[in-house]
Amino acid sequence: DQQVKQNSPSLSVQEGRISILNCDYTNSMFDYFLWYKKYPAEGPTFLISISSIKDKNEDGRFTVFLNKSAKHLSLHIVPSQPGDSAVYFCAATTFHRDDKIIFGKGTRLHILP
Amino acid sequence: NAGVTQTPKFQVLKTGQSMTLQCAQDMNHEYMSWYRQDPGMGLRLIHYSVGAGITDQGEVPNGYNVSRSTTEDFPLRLLSAAPSQTSVYFCASRIDRLSNYGYTFGSGTRLTVV
Protein backbone atom coordinates (compact mmCIF):
# COMPACT_ATOMS: atom_id res chain seq x y z
CA ASP A 1 0.00 0.00 0.00
CA GLN A 2 1.76 3.09 -1.28
CA GLN A 3 1.27 5.98 1.12
CA VAL A 4 3.17 8.56 -0.94
CA LYS A 5 2.57 8.55 -4.67
CA GLN A 6 4.43 10.29 -7.44
CA ASN A 7 2.53 9.26 -10.51
CA SER A 8 4.81 10.82 -13.10
CA PRO A 9 8.01 8.77 -13.50
CA SER A 10 9.55 11.49 -15.64
CA LEU A 11 9.06 15.07 -16.74
CA SER A 12 10.80 17.17 -19.39
CA VAL A 13 10.81 20.96 -19.17
CA GLN A 14 12.45 23.66 -21.25
CA GLU A 15 15.20 25.62 -19.55
CA GLY A 16 13.81 28.86 -18.09
CA ARG A 17 10.26 27.53 -17.82
CA ILE A 18 8.44 26.37 -14.71
CA SER A 19 8.79 22.76 -13.55
CA ILE A 20 5.88 21.37 -11.54
CA LEU A 21 6.31 18.06 -9.75
CA ASN A 22 3.29 16.48 -8.13
CA CYS A 23 2.82 14.20 -5.14
CA ASP A 24 -0.24 12.63 -3.52
CA TYR A 25 -0.52 10.94 -0.15
CA THR A 26 -3.09 8.66 1.40
CA ASN A 27 -2.28 8.76 5.12
CA SER A 28 -4.21 11.62 6.73
CA MET A 29 -1.90 11.40 9.78
CA PHE A 30 1.01 12.81 7.78
CA ASP A 31 1.69 16.33 8.98
CA TYR A 32 5.09 17.17 7.54
CA PHE A 33 6.26 16.89 3.96
CA LEU A 34 9.66 17.08 2.36
CA TRP A 35 11.21 17.15 -1.09
CA TYR A 36 14.60 15.65 -1.82
CA LYS A 37 16.75 15.87 -4.93
CA LYS A 38 19.03 13.08 -6.06
CA TYR A 39 21.80 13.00 -8.63
CA PRO A 40 23.15 9.66 -9.94
CA ALA A 41 25.64 7.91 -7.64
CA GLU A 42 24.93 10.33 -4.80
CA GLY A 43 22.69 10.27 -1.76
CA PRO A 44 19.49 12.33 -1.76
CA THR A 45 19.81 15.91 -0.55
CA PHE A 46 17.13 17.84 1.27
CA LEU A 47 15.47 20.55 -0.82
CA ILE A 48 12.47 22.06 0.95
CA SER A 49 9.80 21.09 3.47
CA ILE A 50 6.36 22.18 4.59
CA SER A 51 4.31 21.67 7.72
CA SER A 52 0.63 20.81 7.46
CA ILE A 53 -0.23 24.08 9.20
CA LYS A 54 0.95 25.93 6.08
CA ASP A 55 -0.17 25.81 2.48
CA LYS A 56 2.94 27.29 0.90
CA ASN A 57 6.66 27.49 1.57
CA GLU A 58 9.23 29.25 -0.59
CA ASP A 59 12.99 29.01 -0.79
CA GLY A 60 14.53 30.86 -3.69
CA ARG A 61 13.46 29.24 -6.95
CA PHE A 62 11.66 26.44 -5.11
CA THR A 63 8.10 26.63 -3.79
CA VAL A 64 6.09 23.82 -2.28
CA PHE A 65 2.30 23.99 -2.17
CA LEU A 66 0.18 21.82 0.09
CA ASN A 67 -3.53 21.10 -0.40
CA LYS A 68 -4.55 19.11 2.66
CA SER A 69 -8.13 18.53 1.59
CA ALA A 70 -6.92 16.92 -1.63
CA LYS A 71 -3.94 15.24 0.08
CA HIS A 72 -1.78 16.72 -2.64
CA LEU A 73 1.43 18.68 -2.74
CA SER A 74 3.49 20.09 -5.56
CA LEU A 75 6.98 21.44 -6.02
CA HIS A 76 7.43 24.40 -8.37
CA ILE A 77 10.85 25.30 -9.73
CA VAL A 78 11.06 28.69 -11.42
CA PRO A 79 13.00 29.26 -13.58
CA SER A 80 14.23 25.75 -14.36
CA GLN A 81 17.98 25.42 -14.85
CA PRO A 82 20.13 22.63 -16.33
CA GLY A 83 21.44 21.72 -12.86
CA ASP A 84 17.88 20.93 -11.81
CA SER A 85 17.97 17.75 -13.90
CA ALA A 86 17.75 15.04 -11.23
CA VAL A 87 15.33 12.65 -9.56
CA TYR A 88 12.98 14.36 -7.10
CA PHE A 89 11.50 12.46 -4.20
CA CYS A 90 8.46 13.52 -2.25
CA ALA A 91 8.41 12.32 1.37
CA ALA A 92 6.04 12.52 4.32
CA THR A 93 6.07 11.86 8.04
CA THR A 94 3.96 12.12 11.17
CA PHE A 95 6.16 14.76 12.72
CA HIS A 96 4.90 14.52 16.25
CA ARG A 97 4.55 10.76 16.49
CA ASP A 98 7.55 8.99 15.06
CA ASP A 99 10.36 9.48 12.68
CA LYS A 100 9.33 7.25 9.84
CA ILE A 101 9.87 9.30 6.72
CA ILE A 102 8.09 7.59 3.84
CA PHE A 103 9.23 8.36 0.30
CA GLY A 104 7.51 8.24 -3.05
CA LYS A 105 9.00 6.49 -6.07
CA GLY A 106 10.47 9.68 -7.48
CA THR A 107 10.12 11.76 -10.63
CA ARG A 108 13.03 12.18 -13.02
CA LEU A 109 13.19 15.78 -14.22
CA HIS A 110 14.96 16.56 -17.50
CA ILE A 111 15.69 20.21 -18.22
CA LEU A 112 15.96 20.69 -21.97
CA PRO A 113 18.28 23.33 -23.43
CA ASN B 1 32.56 17.27 9.64
CA ALA B 2 32.37 14.15 7.51
CA GLY B 3 28.57 13.97 7.73
CA VAL B 4 27.17 10.47 7.15
CA THR B 5 29.79 7.92 6.12
CA GLN B 6 28.84 4.58 4.61
CA THR B 7 31.21 1.69 4.00
CA PRO B 8 31.79 -0.13 1.78
CA LYS B 9 30.72 1.76 -1.35
CA PHE B 10 30.42 -1.44 -3.39
CA GLN B 11 30.00 -5.07 -2.37
CA VAL B 12 29.33 -8.36 -4.13
CA LEU B 13 28.00 -11.22 -2.02
CA LYS B 14 27.10 -14.79 -2.75
CA THR B 15 23.65 -16.02 -1.85
CA GLY B 16 23.58 -17.10 1.78
CA GLN B 17 26.52 -15.00 2.91
CA SER B 18 26.12 -12.48 5.69
CA MET B 19 27.62 -9.05 5.97
CA THR B 20 27.32 -5.73 7.77
CA LEU B 21 26.91 -2.39 6.08
CA GLN B 22 28.49 0.30 8.19
CA CYS B 23 27.07 3.75 8.83
CA ALA B 24 28.61 6.44 11.00
CA GLN B 25 27.73 10.08 11.55
CA ASP B 26 29.69 12.75 13.37
CA MET B 27 26.92 15.32 13.77
CA ASN B 28 25.57 14.01 17.10
CA HIS B 29 22.26 13.22 15.40
CA GLU B 30 19.73 11.25 17.41
CA TYR B 31 17.69 9.88 14.52
CA MET B 32 19.12 7.44 11.99
CA SER B 33 17.53 5.32 9.26
CA TRP B 34 18.37 2.81 6.59
CA TYR B 35 16.72 2.93 3.17
CA ARG B 36 17.06 0.85 0.07
CA GLN B 37 16.58 2.19 -3.44
CA ASP B 38 15.44 -0.08 -6.23
CA PRO B 39 14.52 0.89 -9.82
CA GLY B 40 10.91 2.02 -9.98
CA MET B 41 10.46 1.58 -6.22
CA GLY B 42 11.87 4.78 -4.82
CA LEU B 43 13.36 4.78 -1.34
CA ARG B 44 11.94 2.25 1.08
CA LEU B 45 12.57 2.39 4.82
CA ILE B 46 14.21 -0.73 6.27
CA HIS B 47 14.85 0.14 9.92
CA TYR B 48 15.17 3.32 11.92
CA SER B 49 16.39 4.48 15.32
CA VAL B 50 15.40 7.45 17.45
CA GLY B 51 18.39 7.15 19.76
CA ALA B 52 21.02 4.83 21.16
CA GLY B 53 19.46 1.55 22.24
CA ILE B 54 16.18 2.17 20.38
CA THR B 55 15.35 0.72 16.97
CA ASP B 56 12.17 -0.01 15.07
CA GLN B 57 11.08 -1.59 11.83
CA GLY B 58 10.30 0.29 8.68
CA GLU B 59 8.46 -0.77 5.53
CA VAL B 60 10.74 -3.64 4.43
CA PRO B 61 12.60 -5.02 7.49
CA ASN B 62 12.68 -8.74 6.64
CA GLY B 63 16.16 -10.17 6.19
CA TYR B 64 17.86 -7.27 7.96
CA ASN B 65 18.97 -6.60 11.53
CA VAL B 66 20.09 -3.38 13.16
CA SER B 67 21.43 -2.25 16.49
CA ARG B 68 22.28 1.18 17.89
CA SER B 69 24.80 0.85 20.68
CA THR B 70 26.18 4.37 20.20
CA THR B 71 24.77 7.64 18.87
CA GLU B 72 27.34 7.66 16.06
CA ASP B 73 26.93 4.20 14.54
CA PHE B 74 23.99 2.37 13.00
CA PRO B 75 25.13 -0.83 11.24
CA LEU B 76 22.79 -2.84 9.01
CA ARG B 77 23.26 -6.60 9.01
CA LEU B 78 22.20 -8.90 6.21
CA LEU B 79 21.67 -12.27 7.87
CA SER B 80 21.63 -14.52 4.79
CA ALA B 81 21.92 -12.56 1.56
CA ALA B 82 19.42 -13.20 -1.22
CA PRO B 83 19.38 -11.88 -4.82
CA SER B 84 16.28 -9.83 -3.88
CA GLN B 85 18.53 -7.80 -1.59
CA THR B 86 20.51 -6.50 -4.54
CA SER B 87 20.01 -2.77 -4.17
CA VAL B 88 21.56 0.55 -3.28
CA TYR B 89 21.45 1.14 0.45
CA PHE B 90 21.37 4.58 2.00
CA CYS B 91 21.93 5.50 5.61
CA ALA B 92 20.55 8.81 6.86
CA SER B 93 20.64 10.82 10.06
CA ARG B 94 18.73 13.72 11.51
CA ILE B 95 19.34 15.82 14.61
CA ASP B 96 15.95 15.29 16.23
CA ARG B 97 12.24 15.27 15.57
CA LEU B 98 12.05 19.06 15.69
CA SER B 99 14.54 19.60 12.89
CA ASN B 100 13.05 21.21 9.82
CA TYR B 101 15.72 19.89 7.55
CA GLY B 102 14.91 16.23 7.23
CA TYR B 103 17.61 13.68 6.86
CA THR B 104 21.23 13.98 5.77
CA PHE B 105 22.01 10.99 3.59
CA GLY B 106 25.21 9.09 3.03
CA SER B 107 26.45 8.42 -0.50
CA GLY B 108 25.19 4.84 -0.51
CA THR B 109 26.40 1.25 -0.68
CA ARG B 110 25.75 -0.62 -3.91
CA LEU B 111 25.20 -4.28 -3.06
CA THR B 112 24.96 -7.11 -5.57
CA VAL B 113 23.95 -10.59 -4.44
CA VAL B 114 24.75 -13.34 -6.93
Coordinates of C-alpha atoms in Angstrom, one line a residue, chain A residues 1 3 32 34 36 38 41-46 49 87 89 93-106, chain B residues 31 33 35 37 40-43 45 48 50 57-59 90 94 96-108:
Chain A
D1 CA 0.0 0.0 0.0
Q3 CA 1.3 6.0 1.1
Y32 CA 5.1 17.2 7.5
L34 CA 9.7 17.1 2.4
Y36 CA 14.6 15.7 -1.8
K38 CA 19.0 13.1 -6.1
A41 CA 25.6 7.9 -7.6
E42 CA 24.9 10.3 -4.8
G43 CA 22.7 10.3 -1.8
P44 CA 19.5 12.3 -1.8
T45 CA 19.8 15.9 -0.6
F46 CA 17.1 17.8 1.3
S49 CA 9.8 21.1 3.5
V87 CA 15.3 12.7 -9.6
F89 CA 11.5 12.5 -4.2
T93 CA 6.1 11.9 8.0
T94 CA 4.0 12.1 11.2
F95 CA 6.2 14.8 12.7
H96 CA 4.9 14.5 16.3
R97 CA 4.5 10.8 16.5
D98 CA 7.6 9.0 15.1
D99 CA 10.4 9.5 12.7
K100 CA 9.3 7.2 9.8
I101 CA 9.9 9.3 6.7
I102 CA 8.1 7.6 3.8
F103 CA 9.2 8.4 0.3
G104 CA 7.5 8.2 -3.0
K105 CA 9.0 6.5 -6.1
G106 CA 10.5 9.7 -7.5
Chain B
Y31 CA 17.7 9.9 14.5
S33 CA 17.5 5.3 9.3
Y35 CA 16.7 2.9 3.2
Q37 CA 16.6 2.2 -3.4
G40 CA 10.9 2.0 -10.0
M41 CA 10.5 1.6 -6.2
G42 CA 11.9 4.8 -4.8
L43 CA 13.4 4.8 -1.3
L45 CA 12.6 2.4 4.8
Y48 CA 15.2 3.3 11.9
V50 CA 15.4 7.5 17.4
Q57 CA 11.1 -1.6 11.8
G58 CA 10.3 0.3 8.7
E59 CA 8.5 -0.8 5.5
F90 CA 21.4 4.6 2.0
R94 CA 18.7 13.7 11.5
D96 CA 15.9 15.3 16.2
R97 CA 12.2 15.3 15.6
L98 CA 12.1 19.1 15.7
S99 CA 14.5 19.6 12.9
N100 CA 13.1 21.2 9.8
Y101 CA 15.7 19.9 7.5
G102 CA 14.9 16.2 7.2
Y103 CA 17.6 13.7 6.9
T104 CA 21.2 14.0 5.8
F105 CA 22.0 11.0 3.6
G106 CA 25.2 9.1 3.0
S107 CA 26.5 8.4 -0.5
G108 CA 25.2 4.8 -0.5

